mmCIF file of C-alpha atoms in Angstrom:
data_model
loop_
_atom_site.group_PDB
_atom_site.id
_atom_site.type_symbol
_atom_site.label_atom_id
_atom_site.label_comp_id
_atom_site.label_asym_id
_atom_site.label_seq_id
_atom_site.Cartn_x
_atom_site.Cartn_y
_atom_site.Cartn_z
ATOM 1 C CA MET I 21 -11.741 -14.595 -21.820
ATOM 2 C CA ASN I 22 -9.013 -15.760 -24.184
ATOM 3 C CA LYS I 23 -9.329 -16.089 -27.976
ATOM 4 C CA LYS I 24 -10.024 -19.812 -27.908
ATOM 5 C CA GLU I 25 -12.785 -19.450 -25.320
ATOM 6 C CA HIS I 26 -14.298 -16.619 -27.349
ATOM 7 C CA ILE I 27 -14.197 -18.693 -30.531
ATOM 8 C CA GLY I 28 -15.884 -21.533 -28.624
ATOM 9 C CA HIS I 29 -18.711 -19.242 -27.528
ATOM 10 C CA LEU I 30 -19.055 -17.908 -31.058
ATOM 11 C CA ALA I 31 -19.111 -21.455 -32.456
ATOM 12 C CA ASN I 32 -21.871 -22.409 -30.004
ATOM 13 C CA ALA I 33 -23.959 -19.448 -31.174
ATOM 14 C CA LEU I 34 -23.355 -20.187 -34.850
ATOM 15 C CA VAL I 35 -24.228 -23.878 -34.543
ATOM 16 C CA GLY I 36 -27.258 -22.985 -32.421
ATOM 17 C CA ASN I 37 -28.460 -20.698 -35.209
ATOM 18 C CA LYS I 38 -27.606 -23.311 -37.874
ATOM 19 C CA THR I 39 -25.169 -20.993 -39.626
ATOM 20 C CA THR I 40 -21.452 -20.832 -40.371
ATOM 21 C CA MET I 41 -18.748 -18.204 -40.599
ATOM 22 C CA THR I 42 -15.812 -17.991 -42.976
ATOM 23 C CA ALA I 43 -12.283 -17.544 -41.692
ATOM 24 C CA GLU I 44 -12.225 -14.090 -43.271
ATOM 25 C CA ASN I 45 -15.343 -13.053 -41.336
ATOM 26 C CA LEU I 46 -13.874 -14.531 -38.157
ATOM 27 C CA ALA I 47 -10.712 -12.474 -38.739
ATOM 28 C CA ASN I 48 -12.779 -9.297 -39.137
ATOM 29 C CA HIS I 49 -14.722 -10.133 -35.971
ATOM 30 C CA LEU I 50 -11.561 -10.772 -33.938
ATOM 31 C CA ASN I 51 -10.014 -7.528 -35.188
ATOM 32 C CA GLU I 52 -13.152 -5.550 -34.321
ATOM 33 C CA ILE I 53 -13.094 -6.704 -30.709
ATOM 34 C CA GLY I 54 -9.356 -6.150 -30.304
ATOM 35 C CA PHE I 55 -7.782 -9.608 -30.520
ATOM 36 C CA GLU I 56 -4.407 -9.744 -32.262
ATOM 37 C CA THR I 57 -2.199 -12.488 -33.671
ATOM 38 C CA SER I 58 0.695 -13.792 -31.584
ATOM 39 C CA CYS I 59 2.860 -11.321 -33.555
ATOM 40 C CA GLY I 60 0.699 -8.404 -32.426
ATOM 41 C CA THR I 61 -0.906 -7.770 -35.813
ATOM 42 C CA GLU I 62 -4.470 -7.930 -37.080
ATOM 43 C CA TYR I 63 -5.900 -11.109 -38.541
ATOM 44 C CA THR I 64 -6.304 -11.148 -42.334
ATOM 45 C CA GLY I 65 -8.388 -14.285 -42.785
ATOM 46 C CA GLY I 66 -5.455 -16.239 -44.179
ATOM 47 C CA ARG I 67 -3.200 -18.943 -42.828
ATOM 48 C CA GLY I 68 -3.012 -17.507 -39.305
ATOM 49 C CA THR I 69 -6.771 -17.519 -38.942
ATOM 50 C CA TYR I 70 -7.015 -21.123 -40.145
ATOM 51 C CA THR I 71 -4.235 -22.079 -37.733
ATOM 52 C CA LEU I 72 -6.168 -20.425 -34.902
ATOM 53 C CA ILE I 73 -9.337 -22.348 -35.805
ATOM 54 C CA HIS I 74 -7.409 -25.631 -35.937
ATOM 55 C CA SER I 75 -5.566 -24.941 -32.678
ATOM 56 C CA THR I 76 -8.847 -23.998 -30.995
ATOM 57 C CA TYR I 77 -10.334 -27.339 -32.098
ATOM 58 C CA ASP I 78 -7.273 -29.150 -30.699
ATOM 59 C CA TRP I 79 -7.390 -27.101 -27.489
ATOM 60 C CA PHE I 80 -10.961 -28.159 -26.770
ATOM 61 C CA VAL I 81 -10.114 -31.803 -27.522
ATOM 62 C CA SER I 82 -7.069 -31.724 -25.225
ATOM 63 C CA ASN I 83 -9.221 -30.237 -22.461
ATOM 64 C CA GLY I 84 -11.744 -33.068 -22.775
ATOM 65 C CA ASN I 85 -14.419 -30.972 -24.440
ATOM 66 C CA GLN I 86 -15.163 -32.798 -27.679
ATOM 67 C CA THR I 87 -18.608 -31.170 -27.856
ATOM 68 C CA ASN I 88 -17.139 -27.670 -28.200
ATOM 69 C CA ALA I 89 -14.436 -28.974 -30.537
ATOM 70 C CA ASP I 90 -17.151 -30.377 -32.789
ATOM 71 C CA LYS I 91 -18.972 -27.052 -32.749
ATOM 72 C CA VAL I 92 -15.782 -25.243 -33.794
ATOM 73 C CA ALA I 93 -15.429 -27.762 -36.618
ATOM 74 C CA GLN I 94 -19.003 -27.189 -37.772
ATOM 75 C CA ALA I 95 -19.088 -23.403 -37.351
ATOM 76 C CA PHE I 96 -16.053 -22.210 -39.318
ATOM 77 C CA VAL I 97 -15.683 -22.878 -43.017
ATOM 78 C CA LYS I 98 -13.501 -22.093 -45.997
ATOM 79 C CA PRO I 99 -14.991 -20.064 -48.871
ATOM 80 C CA ASP I 100 -15.923 -23.329 -50.617
ATOM 81 C CA GLY I 101 -17.929 -24.466 -47.579
ATOM 82 C CA THR I 102 -15.491 -27.146 -46.361
ATOM 83 C CA TYR I 103 -14.380 -27.305 -42.754
ATOM 84 C CA ALA I 104 -11.763 -24.715 -41.837
ATOM 85 C CA TYR I 105 -10.371 -26.674 -38.873
ATOM 86 C CA GLU I 106 -8.852 -29.394 -41.064
ATOM 87 C CA LYS I 107 -5.217 -29.024 -42.051
#
């Protein structure tokens, strides 16, 4: 399973449980299970993590899966509670 698929599964679980996750917590989660950035480093919860969330949203849209894209949008938030997928 690639990172985007994993994030989609995680988003489904979060939305199903009516909860959200910050980008920082997503970064910690990805690091714990061994995913790395495209540069081969750990995620820090900063710009790279937000880019991954946004690109995952776009990936689901481009693959015709708006339902999962919407769940990614709903599941991951910034510290202020706004959507993390928006640029």
